[in-house]
Amino acid sequence: MSFDYHMQRRRRARNRLLMLAALVVAAAMGAAVFAFLSNGSDDKEAGKDDTKPTPTSSRSAGPTSGTTTPTVLPTPRDVKDGVPVGYPHTPEGAVSAIAHFNDVLDLFTPDAAEKQGRVIAAPREKDLLGLGLRDSTEKLRERHQLPADGESDDGTYYTSTSRAYQIKGVSANRVTVWLLSDVEVSVRGVSRTYTEVTGNVMVWANGDWKLSQLGEPAGKEPAEATPDTSEATKAGWRTLAYQK
C-alpha cells in the first residue's frame, strides 16, 4: 500500500471528524438538542435508560441476501477526544458507533488508545477497556520491535477500516455487531494488509451506544470474506457506508 494512499485515507478520516465537529457547532447554535445529547455522555450507571430502540425497516436492520447495496449509517452528533459519539437508539446506531470507534482507534499510540478506550467504554468498564487498550497497544508495538511507549507517524501506524457488518443479537439496550474490516499495519514504512472479523457487544448507556467487554458476542462468528464481493454477500455480510 503506497504512502500517498495512506495519507489520502488519513486526510479523509480527519476531514470526516472536522465535518462532524462543524455539524455539532451548528446544532448547538441553532437549538437545545445538542445540550440534551451531550448530557447523555456523563458517567452514570448503564441500563438506566430502558426505552426501546426506534423500530427500523428490515432492509437496514440486517444483512439481505443477494444485494451489496450499502447501509448508510447514522451520523454521530459530537466528537470527544477524537472519537465520534452521539448515536440514535436504533440497531443502525449501534452499528455506526462501533464502526466509527473501530476506524478512529490509534492502536500504535498507547496514550491515545487509553483515552479513546475510556470514551467508548460502557460506564462501569472505563478502566477495564482504557487500560486494556493501553496494554494491548504496548504489546503490539513490542511485537513489531518498537518501544512500548511511542506514537504513530507516517511510516509506523495501525489503521482499521470498517467495510461490512452483521447483527446477530438485538434486545432493548444490547446489540451484538460483527464487523468485517480491512486492516493495514505499517512499521518503519513496510506495510501489510489483511481482513479481520471482530465481534462487539454494544450497550445503550447514558443516552449513547458504548462498547462492553462483559459477556460474549451473540451468535457464531461469521466467515471471513473479501468485502464487496458475492462471497461476502453469501456469507451474510452487509456493506456499510457513512453519510456524506
XYZ file of N, CA and C in Angstrom:
732
model
N 0.850 -1.184 0.000
C 0.000 0.000 0.000
C 0.883 1.230 0.000
N 0.670 2.181 -0.900
C 1.578 3.302 -1.064
C 1.418 4.318 0.046
N 2.470 5.131 0.211
C 2.429 6.212 1.194
C 1.345 7.217 0.829
N 1.223 7.556 -0.477
C 0.204 8.508 -0.900
C -1.189 8.014 -0.567
N -1.422 6.713 -0.756
C -2.740 6.152 -0.440
C -3.045 6.309 1.038
N -2.052 5.979 1.878
C -2.261 6.087 3.319
C -2.557 7.530 3.729
N -1.809 8.487 3.173
C -2.023 9.888 3.536
C -3.401 10.353 3.085
N -3.866 9.882 1.927
C -5.212 10.235 1.490
C -6.253 9.714 2.463
N -6.041 8.485 2.966
C -7.006 7.909 3.896
C -6.988 8.649 5.227
N -5.796 9.044 5.678
C -5.694 9.834 6.905
C -6.410 11.166 6.748
N -6.250 11.808 5.573
C -6.924 13.081 5.351
C -8.429 12.904 5.333
N -8.923 11.799 4.706
C -10.366 11.561 4.681
C -10.912 11.384 6.087
N -10.200 10.630 6.931
C -10.656 10.422 8.311
C -10.663 11.742 9.071
N -9.587 12.556 8.882
C -9.526 13.837 9.577
C -10.641 14.753 9.103
N -10.897 14.782 7.800
C -11.954 15.638 7.265
C -13.316 15.225 7.773
N -13.532 13.883 7.928
C -14.822 13.434 8.444
C -15.040 13.913 9.865
N -13.967 13.868 10.697
C -14.080 14.358 12.067
C -14.336 15.858 12.087
N -13.673 16.612 11.209
C -13.884 18.063 11.153
C -15.317 18.384 10.733
N -15.849 17.604 9.783
C -17.226 17.821 9.351
C -18.203 17.531 10.472
N -17.931 16.453 11.240
C -18.790 16.131 12.367
C -18.762 17.239 13.405
N -17.566 17.762 13.678
C -17.437 18.838 14.651
C -18.199 20.072 14.193
N -18.134 20.365 12.894
C -18.841 21.523 12.358
C -20.349 21.364 12.501
N -20.842 20.157 12.250
C -22.269 19.894 12.407
C -22.704 20.096 13.847
N -21.855 19.682 14.786
C -22.178 19.841 16.209
C -22.282 21.307 16.575
N -21.318 22.103 16.106
C -21.342 23.535 16.413
C -22.607 24.177 15.867
N -22.973 23.825 14.640
C -24.179 24.383 14.040
C -25.412 24.004 14.828
N -25.454 22.768 15.280
C -26.613 22.321 16.063
C -26.694 23.062 17.388
N -25.553 23.293 18.019
C -25.538 23.983 19.307
C -26.016 25.412 19.161
N -25.715 26.056 18.048
C -26.122 27.434 17.831
C -27.607 27.519 17.505
N -28.128 26.485 16.849
C -29.490 26.565 16.352
C -30.561 26.031 17.262
N -30.193 25.141 18.236
C -31.220 24.512 19.060
C -30.617 23.984 20.336
N -31.503 23.546 21.246
C -31.040 22.992 22.514
C -30.873 21.492 22.434
N -31.068 20.917 21.247
C -30.964 19.472 21.097
C -29.569 18.985 21.427
N -28.551 19.723 21.010
C -27.170 19.299 21.264
C -26.894 19.169 22.756
N -27.413 20.116 23.561
C -27.192 20.051 25.004
C -27.797 18.785 25.579
N -28.987 18.412 25.091
C -29.626 17.193 25.573
C -28.786 15.973 25.232
N -28.268 15.925 23.993
C -27.470 14.777 23.574
C -26.157 14.711 24.327
N -25.537 15.865 24.581
C -24.259 15.878 25.279
C -24.403 15.341 26.691
N -25.544 15.616 27.330
C -25.752 15.126 28.699
C -25.754 13.622 28.762
N -25.994 12.963 27.626
C -26.004 11.510 27.601
C -24.637 10.893 27.756
N -23.565 11.703 27.700
C -22.215 11.153 27.793
C -21.676 11.137 29.212
N -22.454 11.632 30.180
C -21.985 11.658 31.564
C -21.841 10.262 32.118
N -20.979 10.091 33.128
C -20.753 8.779 33.730
C -21.850 8.469 34.731
N -22.805 7.674 34.329
C -23.862 7.187 35.198
C -23.959 5.692 34.998
N -24.818 5.053 35.751
C -24.928 3.609 35.634
C -25.545 3.240 34.302
N -24.991 2.186 33.673
C -25.556 1.672 32.431
C -26.903 1.044 32.717
N -27.809 1.134 31.715
C -29.102 0.479 31.842
C -30.166 1.337 32.479
N -29.856 2.567 32.902
C -30.853 3.443 33.484
C -31.912 3.807 32.454
N -31.483 4.031 31.209
C -32.394 4.366 30.133
C -32.837 3.072 29.467
N -34.054 2.617 29.775
C -34.511 1.335 29.246
C -35.615 1.520 28.222
N -35.614 2.678 27.524
C -36.557 2.859 26.440
C -36.206 1.928 25.304
N -37.201 1.616 24.487
C -36.997 0.673 23.394
C -36.342 1.362 22.204
N -35.516 0.624 21.448
C -34.964 1.210 20.228
C -36.071 1.550 19.249
N -35.892 2.618 18.493
C -36.865 3.001 17.487
C -36.996 1.906 16.448
N -38.219 1.494 16.092
C -38.377 0.455 15.073
C -37.704 0.883 13.774
N -37.106 -0.100 13.095
C -36.417 0.186 11.841
C -36.868 -0.805 10.787
N -36.607 -0.466 9.544
C -37.008 -1.342 8.461
C -36.122 -2.576 8.419
N -36.646 -3.680 7.884
C -35.865 -4.903 7.803
C -34.709 -4.751 6.825
N -34.824 -3.822 5.847
C -33.758 -3.651 4.872
C -32.490 -3.120 5.516
N -32.638 -2.208 6.488
C -31.464 -1.585 7.072
C -31.030 -2.222 8.376
N -31.855 -3.071 8.968
C -31.527 -3.623 10.275
C -30.607 -4.831 10.198
N -30.424 -5.435 9.055
C -29.570 -6.609 8.993
C -29.213 -6.966 7.573
N -28.396 -8.003 7.407
C -27.956 -8.376 6.067
C -29.089 -8.897 5.205
N -29.067 -8.575 3.941
C -30.072 -9.021 2.997
C -29.387 -9.824 1.908
N -29.785 -11.066 1.740
C -29.135 -11.939 0.772
C -29.317 -11.421 -0.639
N -28.240 -11.491 -1.406
C -28.326 -11.175 -2.818
C -28.115 -9.726 -3.179
N -27.752 -8.871 -2.216
C -27.525 -7.472 -2.538
C -26.297 -6.959 -1.804
N -25.589 -6.017 -2.461
C -24.450 -5.380 -1.809
C -24.695 -3.885 -1.648
N -25.956 -3.453 -1.796
C -26.288 -2.049 -1.600
C -25.919 -1.638 -0.180
N -25.083 -0.605 -0.009
C -24.619 -0.248 1.337
C -25.741 0.254 2.237
N -25.638 -0.044 3.504
C -26.464 0.574 4.523
C -25.788 1.879 4.919
N -26.459 3.000 4.720
C -25.897 4.297 5.094
C -26.151 4.512 6.577
N -25.087 4.608 7.347
C -25.191 4.651 8.804
C -25.489 6.052 9.319
N -26.169 6.142 10.471
C -26.459 7.458 11.061
C -25.184 8.215 11.399
N -25.246 9.531 11.286
C -24.104 10.385 11.591
C -24.046 10.682 13.088
N -22.885 10.537 13.724
C -22.755 10.902 15.139
C -22.921 12.403 15.333
N -23.260 12.811 16.570
C -23.572 14.207 16.833
C -22.416 15.001 17.431
N -21.351 14.338 17.837
C -20.294 15.042 18.552
C -18.979 14.287 18.370
N -17.884 14.908 18.762
C -16.570 14.283 18.763
C -15.924 14.559 20.117
N -15.521 13.494 20.810
C -14.901 13.629 22.122
C -13.558 12.901 22.129
N -12.480 13.618 22.409
C -11.131 13.042 22.407
C -10.845 12.277 21.124
N -11.287 12.849 20.007
C -11.034 12.228 18.714
C -11.956 11.085 18.369
N -12.972 10.829 19.200
C -13.894 9.716 18.971
C -15.294 10.262 18.682
N -15.890 9.944 17.533
C -17.260 10.359 17.255
C -18.233 9.703 18.240
N -19.125 10.479 18.827
C -20.104 9.978 19.791
C -21.468 10.598 19.487
N -22.510 10.027 20.118
C -23.852 10.560 19.956
C -24.607 9.895 18.821
N -25.147 8.699 19.088
C -25.802 7.894 18.060
C -27.263 7.644 18.425
N -28.132 7.432 17.430
C -29.540 7.154 17.732
C -29.719 5.781 18.376
N -30.800 5.649 19.152
C -31.086 4.414 19.873
C -31.777 3.419 18.937
N -31.032 2.964 17.947
C -31.510 2.006 16.954
C -30.401 0.990 16.696
N -30.720 -0.157 16.103
C -29.660 -1.104 15.733
C -28.619 -0.472 14.814
N -29.080 0.364 13.855
C -28.130 1.031 12.969
C -27.241 2.005 13.735
N -27.790 2.605 14.795
C -26.990 3.492 15.629
C -25.855 2.735 16.299
N -26.144 1.502 16.748
C -25.101 0.672 17.355
C -24.036 0.295 16.336
N -24.464 -0.030 15.109
C -23.503 -0.362 14.055
C -22.631 0.847 13.744
N -23.251 2.010 13.621
C -22.494 3.223 13.326
C -21.483 3.521 14.423
N -21.889 3.320 15.680
C -20.992 3.584 16.804
C -19.746 2.710 16.744
N -19.921 1.407 16.617
C -18.738 0.529 16.646
C -17.919 0.695 15.369
N -18.557 0.995 14.237
C -17.797 1.216 13.003
C -16.914 2.454 13.127
N -17.466 3.538 13.662
C -16.674 4.750 13.864
C -15.567 4.514 14.897
N -15.914 3.847 16.002
C -14.898 3.547 17.023
C -13.738 2.778 16.387
N -14.095 1.749 15.626
C -13.102 0.887 15.002
C -12.176 1.678 14.075
N -12.743 2.640 13.359
C -11.976 3.367 12.347
C -11.026 4.412 12.926
N -11.329 4.937 14.127
C -10.505 6.037 14.646
C -9.512 5.603 15.721
N -9.649 4.402 16.269
C -8.736 3.976 17.332
C -7.287 3.965 16.848
N -6.417 4.570 17.642
C -4.988 4.630 17.322
C -4.269 3.552 18.117
N -4.144 2.372 17.518
C -3.598 1.228 18.247
C -2.083 1.122 18.171
N -1.414 2.206 17.767
C 0.041 2.265 17.854
C 0.502 3.405 18.767
N -0.461 4.060 19.437
C -0.146 5.150 20.366
C -0.827 4.867 21.696
N -0.111 4.319 22.687
C -0.734 3.900 23.950
C -1.541 4.986 24.651
N -1.018 6.204 24.732
C -1.745 7.278 25.423
C -3.084 7.551 24.752
N -3.068 7.634 23.420
C -4.304 7.902 22.687
C -5.276 6.739 22.810
N -4.777 5.508 22.722
C -5.640 4.335 22.804
C -6.361 4.265 24.148
N -5.636 4.558 25.229
C -6.273 4.537 26.551
C -7.359 5.603 26.652
N -7.054 6.806 26.191
C -8.027 7.896 26.258
C -9.258 7.571 25.423
N -9.053 7.049 24.215
C -10.176 6.688 23.357
C -10.983 5.550 23.952
N -10.280 4.580 24.566
C -10.978 3.456 25.184
C -11.924 3.894 26.276
N -11.536 4.895 27.045
C -12.400 5.397 28.120
C -13.635 6.106 27.570
N -13.504 6.673 26.366
C -14.655 7.333 25.753
C -15.664 6.310 25.252
N -15.197 5.246 24.643
C -16.117 4.297 24.004
C -16.631 3.221 24.958
N -16.045 3.120 26.157
C -16.397 2.035 27.077
C -17.725 2.284 27.782
N -18.411 1.195 28.130
C -19.576 1.272 28.995
C -19.152 1.905 30.324
N -20.061 2.621 30.996
C -19.694 3.408 32.175
C -18.877 2.678 33.230
N -19.213 1.455 33.557
C -18.502 0.734 34.611
C -17.248 0.018 34.100
N -16.929 0.203 32.819
C -15.811 -0.529 32.220
C -14.732 0.394 31.658
N -14.723 1.652 32.082
C -13.763 2.605 31.536
C -12.322 2.198 31.832
N -12.043 1.799 33.070
C -10.692 1.352 33.414
C -10.356 0.053 32.680
N -11.321 -0.852 32.638
C -11.108 -2.154 32.004
C -10.710 -1.981 30.546
N -11.461 -1.177 29.805
C -11.171 -1.022 28.382
C -10.005 -0.066 28.151
N -9.968 1.039 28.895
C -8.895 2.004 28.699
C -7.526 1.407 28.968
N -7.371 0.801 30.130
C -6.084 0.197 30.490
C -5.802 -1.037 29.631
N -6.864 -1.755 29.273
C -6.681 -2.925 28.417
C -6.154 -2.542 27.041
N -6.688 -1.444 26.484
C -6.201 -0.988 25.186
C -4.768 -0.484 25.269
N -4.440 0.191 26.375
C -3.050 0.643 26.551
C -2.105 -0.559 26.584
N -2.463 -1.568 27.354
C -1.617 -2.757 27.455
C -1.492 -3.457 26.103
N -2.610 -3.597 25.394
C -2.583 -4.263 24.090
C -1.749 -3.477 23.087
N -1.853 -2.153 23.147
C -1.098 -1.312 22.222
C 0.399 -1.405 22.495
N 0.780 -1.396 23.769
C 2.199 -1.525 24.110
C 2.752 -2.865 23.650
N 1.974 -3.935 23.852
C 2.418 -5.263 23.427
C 2.484 -5.362 21.908
N 1.538 -4.715 21.224
C 1.545 -4.717 19.766
C 2.805 -4.033 19.241
N 3.166 -2.926 19.848
C 4.386 -2.226 19.440
C 5.618 -3.109 19.687
N 5.664 -3.754 20.851
C 6.817 -4.595 21.169
C 6.929 -5.770 20.210
N 5.787 -6.345 19.791
C 5.824 -7.456 18.839
C 6.413 -7.028 17.503
N 6.303 -5.747 17.203
C 6.869 -5.225 15.956
C 8.211 -4.550 16.202
N 8.839 -4.907 17.341
C 10.178 -4.429 17.681
C 10.250 -2.904 17.769
N 9.196 -2.332 18.350
C 9.139 -0.902 18.623
C 9.146 -0.688 20.134
N 9.591 0.476 20.612
C 9.493 0.770 22.040
C 8.034 0.697 22.487
N 7.797 0.208 23.705
C 6.428 0.040 24.181
C 5.662 1.355 24.173
N 6.342 2.439 24.507
C 5.695 3.745 24.539
C 6.144 4.553 23.331
N 5.204 5.099 22.593
C 5.546 5.871 21.401
C 4.283 6.336 20.701
N 4.442 6.875 19.516
C 3.314 7.403 18.765
C 3.352 6.917 17.321
N 2.167 6.893 16.706
C 2.085 6.615 15.279
C 2.721 7.760 14.510
N 3.244 7.458 13.336
C 3.727 8.501 12.442
C 3.469 8.056 11.007
N 4.004 8.785 10.041
C 3.697 8.496 8.643
C 4.220 7.140 8.172
N 5.198 6.588 8.869
C 5.747 5.297 8.463
C 5.371 4.158 9.370
N 4.874 4.485 10.575
C 4.508 3.466 11.561
C 3.100 3.742 12.051
N 2.178 2.872 11.707
C 0.780 3.097 12.068
C -0.007 1.800 11.954
N -1.162 1.814 12.577
C -2.122 0.707 12.529
C -3.479 1.332 12.234
N -4.085 0.996 11.105
C -5.400 1.533 10.772
C -6.369 0.404 10.465
N -7.629 0.634 10.795
C -8.687 -0.332 10.515
C -9.837 0.415 9.852
N -10.356 -0.142 8.773
C -11.456 0.474 8.036
C -12.636 -0.484 8.011
N -13.736 -0.104 8.645
C -14.939 -0.944 8.688
C -15.558 -1.019 7.300
N -15.845 -2.234 6.841
C -16.366 -2.418 5.490
C -17.768 -3.023 5.447
N -18.072 -3.925 6.392
C -19.372 -4.595 6.367
C -19.717 -5.063 7.780
N -20.974 -5.431 7.983
C -21.420 -5.807 9.327
C -22.483 -6.901 9.268
N -22.678 -7.527 10.421
C -23.808 -8.417 10.655
C -24.313 -8.171 12.069
N -25.612 -8.199 12.236
C -26.228 -8.104 13.560
C -26.707 -9.489 13.951
N -26.209 -9.989 15.067
C -26.541 -11.352 15.485
C -27.459 -11.393 16.705
N -27.561 -10.301 17.423
C -28.415 -10.294 18.609
C -28.897 -8.887 18.885
N -30.213 -8.727 19.113
C -30.776 -7.407 19.385
C -31.753 -7.516 20.543
N -31.563 -6.671 21.559
C -32.548 -6.507 22.627
C -32.715 -5.012 22.850
N -33.477 -4.634 23.859
C -33.785 -3.215 24.062
C -32.529 -2.354 24.144
N -31.543 -2.807 24.918
C -30.365 -1.981 25.167
C -29.051 -2.715 24.919
N -29.097 -3.753 24.097
C -27.898 -4.542 23.844
C -27.945 -5.086 22.417
N -26.863 -4.878 21.664
C -26.784 -5.336 20.278
C -25.397 -5.927 20.043
N -25.348 -7.110 19.453
C -24.067 -7.671 19.030
C -23.852 -7.332 17.561
N -22.737 -6.689 17.285
C -22.391 -6.300 15.916
C -21.074 -6.966 15.539
N -21.106 -7.767 14.484
C -19.888 -8.337 13.921
C -19.418 -7.423 12.808
N -18.133 -7.076 12.819
C -17.562 -6.187 11.811
C -16.562 -6.930 10.927
N -16.600 -6.618 9.651
C -15.594 -7.078 8.696
C -14.772 -5.851 8.308
N -13.476 -5.883 8.596
C -12.641 -4.697 8.426
C -11.386 -4.998 7.613
N -10.928 -3.970 6.910
C -9.618 -4.002 6.277
C -8.618 -3.379 7.247
N -7.539 -4.089 7.525
C -6.526 -3.608 8.463
C -5.212 -3.405 7.722
N -4.547 -2.295 8.009
C -3.218 -2.038 7.470
C -2.262 -1.747 8.617
N -1.160 -2.466 8.669
C -0.124 -2.260 9.673
C 1.166 -1.882 8.950
N 1.736 -0.759 9.336
C 2.996 -0.313 8.739
C 4.013 -0.080 9.845
N 5.199 -0.623 9.681
C 6.298 -0.444 10.630
C 7.514 0.058 9.863
N 7.899 1.271 10.170
C 9.051 1.914 9.519
C 8.933 1.872 7.985
N 7.707 2.103 7.520
C 7.473 2.194 6.083
C 7.180 0.892 5.373
N 7.261 -0.231 6.084
C 6.943 -1.535 5.487
C 5.553 -1.940 5.969
N 4.605 -2.054 5.054
C 3.217 -2.289 5.444
C 2.689 -3.620 4.934
N 1.668 -4.095 5.588
C 0.939 -5.279 5.149
C -0.535 -5.046 5.451
N -1.405 -5.698 4.708
C -2.838 -5.545 4.887
C -3.496 -6.915 5.031
N -4.610 -6.947 5.726
C -5.376 -8.181 5.873
C -6.805 -7.841 6.253
N -7.680 -8.806 6.167
C -9.086 -8.650 6.538
C -9.320 -9.287 7.898
N -10.149 -8.658 8.711
C -10.348 -9.107 10.087
C -11.832 -9.126 10.434
N -12.249 -10.121 11.214
C -13.617 -10.211 11.725
C -13.578 -10.029 13.238
N -14.392 -9.112 13.765
C -14.453 -8.893 15.208
C -15.901 -8.874 15.678
N -16.133 -9.415 16.875
C -17.449 -9.390 17.486
C -17.493 -8.330 18.573
N -18.543 -7.524 18.591
C -18.619 -6.391 19.505
C -19.978 -6.332 20.180
N -19.977 -6.266 21.514
C -21.208 -6.141 22.288
C -21.422 -4.664 22.598
N -22.477 -4.104 22.045
C -22.799 -2.699 22.246
C -23.965 -2.578 23.217
N -23.831 -1.676 24.187
C -24.886 -1.468 25.181
C -25.312 -0.008 25.169
N -26.599 0.220 25.424
C -27.134 1.582 25.468
C -27.011 2.090 26.903
N -26.224 3.143 27.103
C -25.981 3.664 28.445
C -25.813 5.177 28.393
N -26.517 5.869 29.266
C -26.402 7.330 29.357
C -26.674 8.015 28.024
N -27.640 7.491 27.298
C -28.055 8.146 26.068
C -27.166 7.925 24.867
N -26.343 6.869 24.876
C -25.468 6.615 23.729
C -25.077 5.140 23.700
N -24.576 4.689 22.556
C -24.076 3.321 22.431
C -22.627 3.254 22.887
N -22.338 2.259 23.755
C -20.998 2.065 24.279
C -20.574 0.616 24.075
N -19.269 0.382 24.126
C -18.716 -0.957 23.931
C -18.536 -1.644 25.275
N -19.059 -2.861 25.394
C -18.931 -3.628 26.633
C -17.995 -4.814 26.429
N -17.163 -5.061 27.433
C -16.264 -6.210 27.410
C -16.833 -7.379 28.212
N -18.020 -7.186 28.789
C -18.628 -8.210 29.625
C -19.606 -9.045 28.807
N -19.409 -10.338 28.799
C -20.280 -11.217 28.037
C -19.747 -11.470 26.636
N -20.126 -12.593 26.070
C -19.673 -12.991 24.745
C -20.597 -12.431 23.669
N -20.055 -12.103 22.498
C -20.906 -11.678 21.383
C -21.905 -12.775 21.025
N -23.106 -12.364 20.656
C -24.150 -13.329 20.309
C -23.870 -13.950 18.945
N -24.282 -15.203 18.807
C -24.176 -15.866 17.522
C -22.794 -16.416 17.233
N -22.733 -17.212 16.181
C -21.466 -17.796 15.734
C -20.687 -16.770 14.923
N -19.364 -16.766 15.048
C -18.549 -15.830 14.291
C -18.746 -16.054 12.791
N -19.115 -14.999 12.061
C -19.320 -15.150 10.611
C -18.014 -15.467 9.885
N -18.148 -16.065 8.727
C -16.975 -16.396 7.927
C -16.327 -15.139 7.376
N -15.000 -15.127 7.383
C -14.267 -14.010 6.787
C -14.438 -14.048 5.274
N -14.563 -12.876 4.655
C -14.725 -12.791 3.206
C -14.167 -11.469 2.718
N -13.852 -11.404 1.445
C -13.394 -10.153 0.859
C -14.572 -9.197 0.751
N -14.462 -7.994 1.320
C -15.589 -7.050 1.286
C -16.035 -6.733 -0.135
N -17.325 -6.426 -0.277
C -17.906 -6.001 -1.560
C -17.788 -7.068 -2.641
N -17.968 -8.321 -2.249
C -17.960 -9.410 -3.220
C -19.200 -10.268 -3.016
N -19.513 -11.086 -4.006
C -20.643 -12.004 -3.870
C -20.389 -12.996 -2.747
N -19.117 -13.326 -2.537
C -18.749 -14.221 -1.443
C -19.162 -13.622 -0.096
N -18.899 -12.327 0.081
C -19.270 -11.658 1.323
C -20.784 -11.614 1.495
N -21.492 -11.339 0.406
C -22.951 -11.299 0.465
C -23.527 -12.656 0.842
N -22.988 -13.718 0.251
C -23.472 -15.060 0.570
C -23.186 -15.435 2.015
N -22.104 -14.866 2.577
C -21.754 -15.138 3.976
C -22.581 -14.302 4.943
N -23.460 -13.439 4.407
C -24.334 -12.648 5.254
C -23.845 -11.256 5.573
N -22.720 -10.843 4.997
C -22.184 -9.513 5.288
C -22.960 -8.448 4.527
N -23.255 -7.344 5.221
C -23.926 -6.208 4.601
C -22.961 -5.034 4.548
N -22.753 -4.501 3.362
C -21.821 -3.396 3.178
C -22.326 -2.167 3.907
N -21.410 -1.411 4.518
C -21.797 -0.181 5.217
C -21.176 1.029 4.543
N -21.803 2.172 4.764
C -21.298 3.439 4.241
C -21.655 4.540 5.230
N -20.868 5.612 5.239
C -21.144 6.756 6.110
C -21.880 7.839 5.330
N -22.742 8.582 6.022
C -23.392 9.713 5.402
C -22.355 10.773 5.055
N -22.507 11.408 3.896
C -21.558 12.445 3.466
C -22.125 13.828 3.753
